[in-house]
PDB file of C-alpha atoms in Angstrom:
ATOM      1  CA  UNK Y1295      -6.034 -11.854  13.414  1.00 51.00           C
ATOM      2  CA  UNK Y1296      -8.691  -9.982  14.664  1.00 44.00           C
ATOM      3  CA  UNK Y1297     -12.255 -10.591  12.797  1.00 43.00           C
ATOM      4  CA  UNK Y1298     -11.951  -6.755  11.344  1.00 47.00           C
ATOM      5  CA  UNK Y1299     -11.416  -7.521   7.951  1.00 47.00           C
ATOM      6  CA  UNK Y1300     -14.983  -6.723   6.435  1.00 41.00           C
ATOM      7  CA  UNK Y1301     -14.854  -3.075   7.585  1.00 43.00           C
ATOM      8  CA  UNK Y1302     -12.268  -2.053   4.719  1.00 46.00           C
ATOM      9  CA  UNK Y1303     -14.076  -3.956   2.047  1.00 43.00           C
ATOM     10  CA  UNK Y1304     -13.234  -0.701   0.052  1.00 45.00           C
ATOM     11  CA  UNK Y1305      -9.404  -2.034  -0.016  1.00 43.00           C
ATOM     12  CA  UNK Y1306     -10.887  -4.614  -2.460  1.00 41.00           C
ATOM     13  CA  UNK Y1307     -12.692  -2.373  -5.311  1.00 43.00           C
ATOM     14  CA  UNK Y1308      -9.912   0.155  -5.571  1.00 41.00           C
ATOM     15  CA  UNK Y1309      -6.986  -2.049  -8.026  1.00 39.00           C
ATOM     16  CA  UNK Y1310      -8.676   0.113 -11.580  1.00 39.00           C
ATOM     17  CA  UNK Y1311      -6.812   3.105  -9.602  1.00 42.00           C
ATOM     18  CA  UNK Y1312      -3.467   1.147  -8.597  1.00 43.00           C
ATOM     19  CA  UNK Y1313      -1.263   2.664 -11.609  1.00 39.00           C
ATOM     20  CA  UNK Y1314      -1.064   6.336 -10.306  1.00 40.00           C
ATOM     21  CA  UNK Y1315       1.006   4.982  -7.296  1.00 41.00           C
ATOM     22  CA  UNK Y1316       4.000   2.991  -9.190  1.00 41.00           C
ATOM     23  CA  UNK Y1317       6.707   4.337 -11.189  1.00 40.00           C
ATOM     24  CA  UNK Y1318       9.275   2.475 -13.022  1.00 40.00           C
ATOM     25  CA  UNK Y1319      11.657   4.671 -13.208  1.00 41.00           C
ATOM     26  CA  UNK Y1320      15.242   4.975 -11.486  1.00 41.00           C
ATOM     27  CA  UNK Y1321      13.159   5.283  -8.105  1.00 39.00           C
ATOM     28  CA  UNK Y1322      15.162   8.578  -6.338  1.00 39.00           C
ATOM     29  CA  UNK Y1323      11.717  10.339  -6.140  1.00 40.00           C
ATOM     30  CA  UNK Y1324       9.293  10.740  -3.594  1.00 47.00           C
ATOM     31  CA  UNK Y1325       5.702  10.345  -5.383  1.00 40.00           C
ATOM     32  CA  UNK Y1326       3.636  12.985  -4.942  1.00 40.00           C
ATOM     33  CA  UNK Y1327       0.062  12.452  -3.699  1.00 40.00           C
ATOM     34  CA  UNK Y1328      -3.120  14.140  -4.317  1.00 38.00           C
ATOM     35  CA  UNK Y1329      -5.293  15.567  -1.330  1.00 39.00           C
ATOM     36  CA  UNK Y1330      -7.922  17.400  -3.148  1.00 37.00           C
ATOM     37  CA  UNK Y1331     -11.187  17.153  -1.546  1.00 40.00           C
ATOM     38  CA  UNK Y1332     -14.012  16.272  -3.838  1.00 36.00           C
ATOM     39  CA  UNK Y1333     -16.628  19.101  -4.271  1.00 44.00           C
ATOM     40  CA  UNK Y1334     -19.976  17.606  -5.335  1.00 39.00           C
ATOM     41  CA  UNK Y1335     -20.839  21.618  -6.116  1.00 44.00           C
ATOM     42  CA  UNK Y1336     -18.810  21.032  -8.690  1.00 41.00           C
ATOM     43  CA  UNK Y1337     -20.571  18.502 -10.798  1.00 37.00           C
ATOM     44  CA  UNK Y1338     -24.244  18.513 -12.585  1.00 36.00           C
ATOM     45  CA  UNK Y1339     -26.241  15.473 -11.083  1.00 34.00           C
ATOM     46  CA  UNK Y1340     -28.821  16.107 -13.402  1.00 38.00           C
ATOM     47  CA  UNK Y1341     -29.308  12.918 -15.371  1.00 38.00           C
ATOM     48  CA  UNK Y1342     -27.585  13.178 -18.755  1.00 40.00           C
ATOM     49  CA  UNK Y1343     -26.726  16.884 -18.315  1.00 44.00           C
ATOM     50  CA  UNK Y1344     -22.208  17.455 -18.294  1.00 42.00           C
ATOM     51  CA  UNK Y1345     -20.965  19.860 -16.515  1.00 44.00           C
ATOM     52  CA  UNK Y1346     -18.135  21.903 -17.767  1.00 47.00           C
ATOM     53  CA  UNK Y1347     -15.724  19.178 -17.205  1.00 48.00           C
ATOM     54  CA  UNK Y1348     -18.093  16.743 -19.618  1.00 44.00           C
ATOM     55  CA  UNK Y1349     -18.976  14.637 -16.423  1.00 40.00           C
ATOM     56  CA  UNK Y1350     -22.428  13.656 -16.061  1.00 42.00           C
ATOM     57  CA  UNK Y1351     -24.465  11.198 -13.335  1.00 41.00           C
ATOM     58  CA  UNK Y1352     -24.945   8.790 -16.263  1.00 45.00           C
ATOM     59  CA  UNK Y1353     -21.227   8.954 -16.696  1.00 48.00           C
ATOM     60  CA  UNK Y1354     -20.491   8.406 -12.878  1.00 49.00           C
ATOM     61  CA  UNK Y1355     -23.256   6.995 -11.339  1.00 54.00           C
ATOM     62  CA  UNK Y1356     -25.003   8.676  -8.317  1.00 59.00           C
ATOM     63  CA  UNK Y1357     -22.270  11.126  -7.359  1.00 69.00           C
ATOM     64  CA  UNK Y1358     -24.597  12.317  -4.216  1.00 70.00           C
ATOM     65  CA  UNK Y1359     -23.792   8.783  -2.142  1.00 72.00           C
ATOM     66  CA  UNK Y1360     -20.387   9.673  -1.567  1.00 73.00           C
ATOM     67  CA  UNK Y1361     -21.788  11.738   1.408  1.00 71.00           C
ATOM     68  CA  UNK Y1362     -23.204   7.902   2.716  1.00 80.00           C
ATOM     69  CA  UNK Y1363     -21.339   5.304   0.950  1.00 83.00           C
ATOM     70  CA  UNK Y1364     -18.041   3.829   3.065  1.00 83.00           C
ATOM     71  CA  UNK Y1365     -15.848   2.943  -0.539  1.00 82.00           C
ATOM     72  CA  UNK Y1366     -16.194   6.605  -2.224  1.00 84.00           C
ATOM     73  CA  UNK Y1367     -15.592   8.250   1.209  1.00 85.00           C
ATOM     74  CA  UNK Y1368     -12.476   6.228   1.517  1.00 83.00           C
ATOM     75  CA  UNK Y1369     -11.602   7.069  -1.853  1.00 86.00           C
ATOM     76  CA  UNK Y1370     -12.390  10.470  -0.941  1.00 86.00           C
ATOM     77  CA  UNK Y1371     -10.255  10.789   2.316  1.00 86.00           C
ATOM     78  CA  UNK Y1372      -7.634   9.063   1.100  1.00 89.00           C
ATOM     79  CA  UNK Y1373      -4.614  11.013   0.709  1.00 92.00           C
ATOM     80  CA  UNK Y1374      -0.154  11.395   1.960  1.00 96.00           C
ATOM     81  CA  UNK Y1375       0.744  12.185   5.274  1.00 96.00           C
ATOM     82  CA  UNK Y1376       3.840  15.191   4.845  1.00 96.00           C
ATOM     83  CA  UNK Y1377       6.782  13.598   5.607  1.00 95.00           C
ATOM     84  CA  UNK Y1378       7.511  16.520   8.348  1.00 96.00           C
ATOM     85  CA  UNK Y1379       4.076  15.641  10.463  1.00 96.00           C
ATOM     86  CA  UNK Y1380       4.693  11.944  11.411  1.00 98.00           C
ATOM     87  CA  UNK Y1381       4.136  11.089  14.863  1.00 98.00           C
ATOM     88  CA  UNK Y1382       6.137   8.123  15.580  1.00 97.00           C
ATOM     89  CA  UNK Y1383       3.291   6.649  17.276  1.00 98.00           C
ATOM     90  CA  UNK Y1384       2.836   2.867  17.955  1.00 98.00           C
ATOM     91  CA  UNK Y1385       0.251   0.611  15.216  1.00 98.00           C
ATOM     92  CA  UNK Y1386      -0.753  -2.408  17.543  1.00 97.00           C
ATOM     93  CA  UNK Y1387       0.025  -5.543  16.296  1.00 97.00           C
ATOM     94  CA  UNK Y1388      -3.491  -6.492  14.863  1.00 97.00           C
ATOM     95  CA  UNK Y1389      -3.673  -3.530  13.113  1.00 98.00           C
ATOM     96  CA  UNK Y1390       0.087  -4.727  11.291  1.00 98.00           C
ATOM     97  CA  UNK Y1391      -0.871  -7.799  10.317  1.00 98.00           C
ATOM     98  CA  UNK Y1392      -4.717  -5.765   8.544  1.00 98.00           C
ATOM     99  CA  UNK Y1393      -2.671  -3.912   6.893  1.00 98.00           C
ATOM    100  CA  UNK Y1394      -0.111  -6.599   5.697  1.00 98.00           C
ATOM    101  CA  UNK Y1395      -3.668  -8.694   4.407  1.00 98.00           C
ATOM    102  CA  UNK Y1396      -5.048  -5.407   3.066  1.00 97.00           C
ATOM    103  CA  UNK Y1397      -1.816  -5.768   0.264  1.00 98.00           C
ATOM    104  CA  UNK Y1398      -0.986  -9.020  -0.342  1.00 96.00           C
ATOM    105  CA  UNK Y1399      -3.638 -11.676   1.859  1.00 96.00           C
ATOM    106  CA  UNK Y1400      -6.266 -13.823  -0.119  1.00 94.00           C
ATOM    107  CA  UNK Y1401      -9.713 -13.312  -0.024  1.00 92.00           C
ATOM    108  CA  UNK Y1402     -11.447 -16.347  -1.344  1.00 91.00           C
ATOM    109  CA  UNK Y1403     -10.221 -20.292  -2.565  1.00 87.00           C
ATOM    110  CA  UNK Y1404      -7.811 -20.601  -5.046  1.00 81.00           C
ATOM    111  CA  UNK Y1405      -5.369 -18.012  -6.611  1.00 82.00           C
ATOM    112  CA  UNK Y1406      -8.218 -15.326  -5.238  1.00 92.00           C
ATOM    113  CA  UNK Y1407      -6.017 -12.038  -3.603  1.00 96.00           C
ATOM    114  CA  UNK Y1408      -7.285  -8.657  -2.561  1.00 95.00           C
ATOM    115  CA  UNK Y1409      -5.005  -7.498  -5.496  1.00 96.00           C
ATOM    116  CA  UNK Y1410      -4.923  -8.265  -9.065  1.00 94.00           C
ATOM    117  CA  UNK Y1411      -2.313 -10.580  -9.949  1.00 95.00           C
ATOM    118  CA  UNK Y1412      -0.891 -11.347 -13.448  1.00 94.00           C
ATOM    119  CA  UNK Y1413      -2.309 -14.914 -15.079  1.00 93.00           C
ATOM    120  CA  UNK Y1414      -3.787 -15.981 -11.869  1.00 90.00           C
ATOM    121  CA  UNK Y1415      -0.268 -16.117  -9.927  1.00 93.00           C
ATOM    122  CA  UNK Y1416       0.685 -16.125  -6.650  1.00 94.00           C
ATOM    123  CA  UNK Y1417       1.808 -13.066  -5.221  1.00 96.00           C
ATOM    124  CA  UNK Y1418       5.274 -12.479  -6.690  1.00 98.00           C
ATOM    125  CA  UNK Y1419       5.980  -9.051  -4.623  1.00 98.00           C
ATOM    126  CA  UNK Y1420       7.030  -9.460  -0.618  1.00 98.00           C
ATOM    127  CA  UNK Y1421       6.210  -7.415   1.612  1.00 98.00           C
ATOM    128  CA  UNK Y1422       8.473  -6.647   4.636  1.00 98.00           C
ATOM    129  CA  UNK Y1423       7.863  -4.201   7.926  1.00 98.00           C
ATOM    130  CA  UNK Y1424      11.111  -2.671   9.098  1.00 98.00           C
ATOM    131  CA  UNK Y1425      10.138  -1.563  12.561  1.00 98.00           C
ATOM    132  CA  UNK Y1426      12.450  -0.268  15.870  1.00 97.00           C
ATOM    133  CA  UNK Y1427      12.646  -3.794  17.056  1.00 97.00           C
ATOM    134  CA  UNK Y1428      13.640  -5.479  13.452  1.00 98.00           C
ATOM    135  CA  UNK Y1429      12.821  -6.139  10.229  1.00 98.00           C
ATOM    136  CA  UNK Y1430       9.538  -8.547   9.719  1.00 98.00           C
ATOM    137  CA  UNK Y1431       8.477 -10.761   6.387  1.00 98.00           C
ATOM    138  CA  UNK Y1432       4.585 -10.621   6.123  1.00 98.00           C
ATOM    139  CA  UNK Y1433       3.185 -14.322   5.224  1.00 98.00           C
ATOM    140  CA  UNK Y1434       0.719 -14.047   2.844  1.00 96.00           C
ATOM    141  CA  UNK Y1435      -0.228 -17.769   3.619  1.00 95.00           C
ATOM    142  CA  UNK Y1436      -1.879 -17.609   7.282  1.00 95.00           C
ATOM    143  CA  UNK Y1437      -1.132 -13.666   7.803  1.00 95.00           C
ATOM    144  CA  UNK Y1438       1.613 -13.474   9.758  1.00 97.00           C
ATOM    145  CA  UNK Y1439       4.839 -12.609  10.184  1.00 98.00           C
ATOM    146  CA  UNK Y1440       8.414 -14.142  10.250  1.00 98.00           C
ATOM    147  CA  UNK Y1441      11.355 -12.493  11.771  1.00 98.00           C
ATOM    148  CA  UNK Y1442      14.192 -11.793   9.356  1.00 98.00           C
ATOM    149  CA  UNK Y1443      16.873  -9.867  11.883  1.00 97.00           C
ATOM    150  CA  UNK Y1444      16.958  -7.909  15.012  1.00 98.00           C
ATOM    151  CA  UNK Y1445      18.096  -4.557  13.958  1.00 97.00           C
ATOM    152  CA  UNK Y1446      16.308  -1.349  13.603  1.00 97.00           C
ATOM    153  CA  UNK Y1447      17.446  -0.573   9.784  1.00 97.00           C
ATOM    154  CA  UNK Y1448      14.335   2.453   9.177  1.00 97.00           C
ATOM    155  CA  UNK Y1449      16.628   4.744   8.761  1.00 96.00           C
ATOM    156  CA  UNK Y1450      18.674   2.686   6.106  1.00 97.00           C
ATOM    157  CA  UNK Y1451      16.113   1.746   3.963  1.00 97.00           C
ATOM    158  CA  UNK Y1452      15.031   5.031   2.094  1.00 97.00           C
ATOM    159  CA  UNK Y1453      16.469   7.444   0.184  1.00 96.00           C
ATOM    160  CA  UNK Y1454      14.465  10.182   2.122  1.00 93.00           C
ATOM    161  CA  UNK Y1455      14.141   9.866   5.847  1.00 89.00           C
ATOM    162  CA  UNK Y1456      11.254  10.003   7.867  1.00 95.00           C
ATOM    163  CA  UNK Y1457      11.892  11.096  11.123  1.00 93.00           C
ATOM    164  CA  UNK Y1458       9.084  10.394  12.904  1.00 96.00           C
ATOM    165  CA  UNK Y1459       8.167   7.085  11.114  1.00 97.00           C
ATOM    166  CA  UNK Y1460       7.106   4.018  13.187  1.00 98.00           C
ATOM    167  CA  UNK Y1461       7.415   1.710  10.500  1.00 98.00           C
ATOM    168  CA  UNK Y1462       8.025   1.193   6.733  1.00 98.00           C
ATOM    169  CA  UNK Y1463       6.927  -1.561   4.426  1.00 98.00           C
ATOM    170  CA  UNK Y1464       8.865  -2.416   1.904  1.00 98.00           C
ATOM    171  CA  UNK Y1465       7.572  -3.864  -1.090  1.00 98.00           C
ATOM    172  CA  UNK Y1466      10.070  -6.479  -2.356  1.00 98.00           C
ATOM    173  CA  UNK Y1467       9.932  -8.149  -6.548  1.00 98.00           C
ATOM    174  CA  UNK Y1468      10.531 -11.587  -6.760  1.00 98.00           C
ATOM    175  CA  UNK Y1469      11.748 -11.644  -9.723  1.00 97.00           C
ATOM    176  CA  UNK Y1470      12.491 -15.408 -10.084  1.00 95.00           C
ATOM    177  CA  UNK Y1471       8.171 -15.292  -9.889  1.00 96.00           C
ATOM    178  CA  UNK Y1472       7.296 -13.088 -11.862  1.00 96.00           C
ATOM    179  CA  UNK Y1473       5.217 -14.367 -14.626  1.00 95.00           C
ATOM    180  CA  UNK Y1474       7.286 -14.291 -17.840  1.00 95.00           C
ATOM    181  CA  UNK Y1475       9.918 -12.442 -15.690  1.00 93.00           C
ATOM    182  CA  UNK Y1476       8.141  -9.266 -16.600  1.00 95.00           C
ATOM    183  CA  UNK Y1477       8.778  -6.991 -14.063  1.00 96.00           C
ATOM    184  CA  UNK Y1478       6.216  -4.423 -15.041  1.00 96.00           C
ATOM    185  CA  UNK Y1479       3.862  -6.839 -13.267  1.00 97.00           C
ATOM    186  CA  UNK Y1480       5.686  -6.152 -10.274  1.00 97.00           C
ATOM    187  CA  UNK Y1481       5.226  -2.066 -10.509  1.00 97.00           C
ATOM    188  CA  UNK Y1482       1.669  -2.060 -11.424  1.00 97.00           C
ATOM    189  CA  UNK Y1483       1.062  -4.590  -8.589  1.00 97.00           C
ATOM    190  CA  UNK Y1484       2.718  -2.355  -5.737  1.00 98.00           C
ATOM    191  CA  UNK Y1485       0.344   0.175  -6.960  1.00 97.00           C
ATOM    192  CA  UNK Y1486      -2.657  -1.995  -6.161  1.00 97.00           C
ATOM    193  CA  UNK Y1487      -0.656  -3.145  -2.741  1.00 98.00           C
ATOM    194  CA  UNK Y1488      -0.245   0.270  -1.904  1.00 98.00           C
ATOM    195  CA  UNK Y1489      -3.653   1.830  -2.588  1.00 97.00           C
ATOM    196  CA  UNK Y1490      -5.328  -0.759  -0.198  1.00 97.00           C
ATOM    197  CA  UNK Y1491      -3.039   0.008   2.213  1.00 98.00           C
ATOM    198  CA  UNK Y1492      -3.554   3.683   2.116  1.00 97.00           C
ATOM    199  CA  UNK Y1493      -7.217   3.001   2.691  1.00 95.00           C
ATOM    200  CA  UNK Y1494      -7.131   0.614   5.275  1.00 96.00           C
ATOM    201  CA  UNK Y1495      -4.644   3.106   7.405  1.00 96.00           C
ATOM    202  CA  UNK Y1496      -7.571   6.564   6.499  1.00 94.00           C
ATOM    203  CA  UNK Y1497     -10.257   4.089   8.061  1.00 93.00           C
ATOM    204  CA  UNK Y1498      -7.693   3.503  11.226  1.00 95.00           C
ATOM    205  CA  UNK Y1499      -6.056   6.731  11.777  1.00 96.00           C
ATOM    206  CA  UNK Y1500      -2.764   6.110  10.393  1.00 97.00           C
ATOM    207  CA  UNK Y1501      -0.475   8.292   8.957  1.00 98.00           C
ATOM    208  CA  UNK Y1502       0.996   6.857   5.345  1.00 98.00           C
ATOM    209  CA  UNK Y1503       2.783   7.982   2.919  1.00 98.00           C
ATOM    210  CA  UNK Y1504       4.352   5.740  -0.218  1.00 98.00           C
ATOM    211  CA  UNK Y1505       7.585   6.746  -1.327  1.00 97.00           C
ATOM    212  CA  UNK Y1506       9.451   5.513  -5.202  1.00 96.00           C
ATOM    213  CA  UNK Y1507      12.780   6.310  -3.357  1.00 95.00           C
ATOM    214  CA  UNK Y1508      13.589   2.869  -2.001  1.00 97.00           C
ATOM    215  CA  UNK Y1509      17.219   2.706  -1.136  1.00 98.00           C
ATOM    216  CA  UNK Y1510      17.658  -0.385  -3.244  1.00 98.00           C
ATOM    217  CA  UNK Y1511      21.148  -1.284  -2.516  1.00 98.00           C
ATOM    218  CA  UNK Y1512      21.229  -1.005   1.265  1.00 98.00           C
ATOM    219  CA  UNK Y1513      18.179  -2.819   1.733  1.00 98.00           C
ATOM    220  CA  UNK Y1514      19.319  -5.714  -0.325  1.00 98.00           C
ATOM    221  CA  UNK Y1515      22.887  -5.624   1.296  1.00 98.00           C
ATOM    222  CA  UNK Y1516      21.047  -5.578   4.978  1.00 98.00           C
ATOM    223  CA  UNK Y1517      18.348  -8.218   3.758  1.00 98.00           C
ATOM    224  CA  UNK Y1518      20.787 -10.306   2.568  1.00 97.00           C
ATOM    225  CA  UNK Y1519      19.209 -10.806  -1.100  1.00 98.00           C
ATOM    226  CA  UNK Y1520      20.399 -11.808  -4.157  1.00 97.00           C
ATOM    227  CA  UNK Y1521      20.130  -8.792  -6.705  1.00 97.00           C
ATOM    228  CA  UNK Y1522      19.357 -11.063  -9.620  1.00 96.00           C
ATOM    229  CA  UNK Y1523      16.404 -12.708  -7.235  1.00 97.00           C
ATOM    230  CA  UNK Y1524      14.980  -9.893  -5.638  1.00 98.00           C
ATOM    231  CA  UNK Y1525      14.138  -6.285  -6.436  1.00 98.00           C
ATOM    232  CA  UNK Y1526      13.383  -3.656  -3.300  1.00 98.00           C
ATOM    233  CA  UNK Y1527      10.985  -1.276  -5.652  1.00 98.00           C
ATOM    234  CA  UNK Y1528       9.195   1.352  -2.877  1.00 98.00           C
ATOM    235  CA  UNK Y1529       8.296   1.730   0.401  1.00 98.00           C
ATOM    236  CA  UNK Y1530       5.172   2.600   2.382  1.00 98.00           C
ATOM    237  CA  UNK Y1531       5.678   4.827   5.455  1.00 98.00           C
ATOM    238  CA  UNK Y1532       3.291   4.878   8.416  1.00 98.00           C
ATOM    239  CA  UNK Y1533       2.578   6.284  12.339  1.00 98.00           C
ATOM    240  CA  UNK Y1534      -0.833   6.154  14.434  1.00 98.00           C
ATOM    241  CA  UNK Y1535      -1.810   9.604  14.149  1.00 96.00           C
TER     242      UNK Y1535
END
C-alpha cells in the first residue's frame, strides 16, 4: 500500500464519536446522518463567556482552528452521501485497501488498532468489499485482501439498494471472538470502523453512506457462514464522486 496513510491521521482521534453510527436494533433502517455545517458565528470564543447553548472556548478549546486544523475540518465535512446521488464511479485499488486500514489495520506493536477494541483484543468484526467483480475479505494482518467468490452480490446484500453504488463493505461479528461473547462490543466497534471510514473517503472524494439495513440472511447464505459464528451487522456504501 501506498505510503498515504499519515494524511488521514484524523481517522485515528475520532472513536469518542463512534456510538452515533451503530444501532442494535433489528437493523431494517437506514441511519440517518447529520450534514449540518458548523457556524463558528454561532458560538462565544470569549474565554469563559457561554453562549446561549452554555458552550464556551474553555469548554471546547480554540473553536477558531477549525478554519486551519485538518481533524476538526474532517469532522466538519464529514457527512452521508443521498442514496439517489451515487455515481458508480471506480475507487482505485490503493485507495480500497486505505480505506480497509482506516477501519480495522494496526497502527503501532502489539494489540495497537486505529479503533478501540474491547480488553486489548484482536479485531473481532470482518470487514468484506462486495464489488462488480466479487466479494473481497480485507486482511487486517498485512492489508490486503483475499478473494471469497466471483459473483457480483451488491445488489443482494442490503435491504435498501443503491443503484449507483461501486462498492459496499460489510462489516461482519465474529462472534466466536468476541470478548465474553458480548456482542455489544461488536456494535459500538462498527461505529468506530465506520466513522474512520467516512473520514478517510471526505479527504478522497468519495461518496459514503453507512446503512443499519444489512440484509443479514442473504449475505450469510451467499458468504457461506455459519449463523451461530458470524453476524453481518451494517454496511458502508461508497462511489468516487
Amino acid at each position: 500500500m501506498k505510503r498515504i496513510l499519515p494524511v488521514c491521521m484524523a481517522c485515528v482521534l475520532v472513536f469518542a464519536m463512534s456510538a452515533c453510527t451503530t444501532s442494535s436494533n433489528n437493523g431494517t433502517s437506514d441511519v440517518q446522518q447529520s450534514t449540518t455545517v458548523f457556524d463558528e458565528s454561532s458560538v462565544s470564543l470569549t474565554p469563559g463567556e457561554p453562549d446561549d447553548e452554555g458552550l464556551s472556548a474553555n469548554d471546547t478549546g480554540s473553536l477558531e482552528s477549525i478554519a486551519t486544523n485538518p481533524v476538526l475540518q474532517a469532522l466538519e465535512q464529514r457527512n452521508s452521501a443521498p442514496r439517489e446521488e451515487f455515481t458508480g464511479k471506480e475507487i482505485d485499488e490503493d485507495l480500497l485497501q486505505l480505506l480497509g486500514w482506516a477501519a480495522t489495520g494496526k497502527n503501532r506493536d502489539g494489540t495497537g488498532f486505529v479503533v478501540p477494541l474491547a480488553m486489548g483484543s484482536e479485531p473481532y468484526v470482518s470487514l468484506y468489499l462486495v464489488q462488480e467483480s466479487g466479494v473481497r475479505k480485507f486482511l487486517w494482518e498485512d492489508n490486503s485482501f483475499e478473494t471469497i467468490m466471483e459473483e457480483d452480490i451488491r445488489s443482494q446484500v442490503a435491504m435498501i439498494d443503491v443503484e449507483g453504488a461501486y462498492a459496499y463493505w460489510i462489516y461482519v461479528i465474529d462472534l466466536d471472538q468476541v470478548p465474553m461473547g458480548n456482542t455489544n462490543w461488536g456494535y459500538h466497534t462498527i461505529g468506530s470502523m465506520s466513522e474512520h471510514q467516512y473520514l478517510v473517503a471526505e479527504e478522497y472524494d468519495v461518496q459514503a453512506r453507512y446503512m443499519a439495513a444489512v440484509n443479514a440472511e442473504s449475505v450469510i447464505e451467499l458468504l457461506g457462514f455459519d449463523a451461530e459464528e458470524k453476524l453481518p451487522a451494517g454496511v458502508m456504501v461508497m462511489a468516487h464522486k
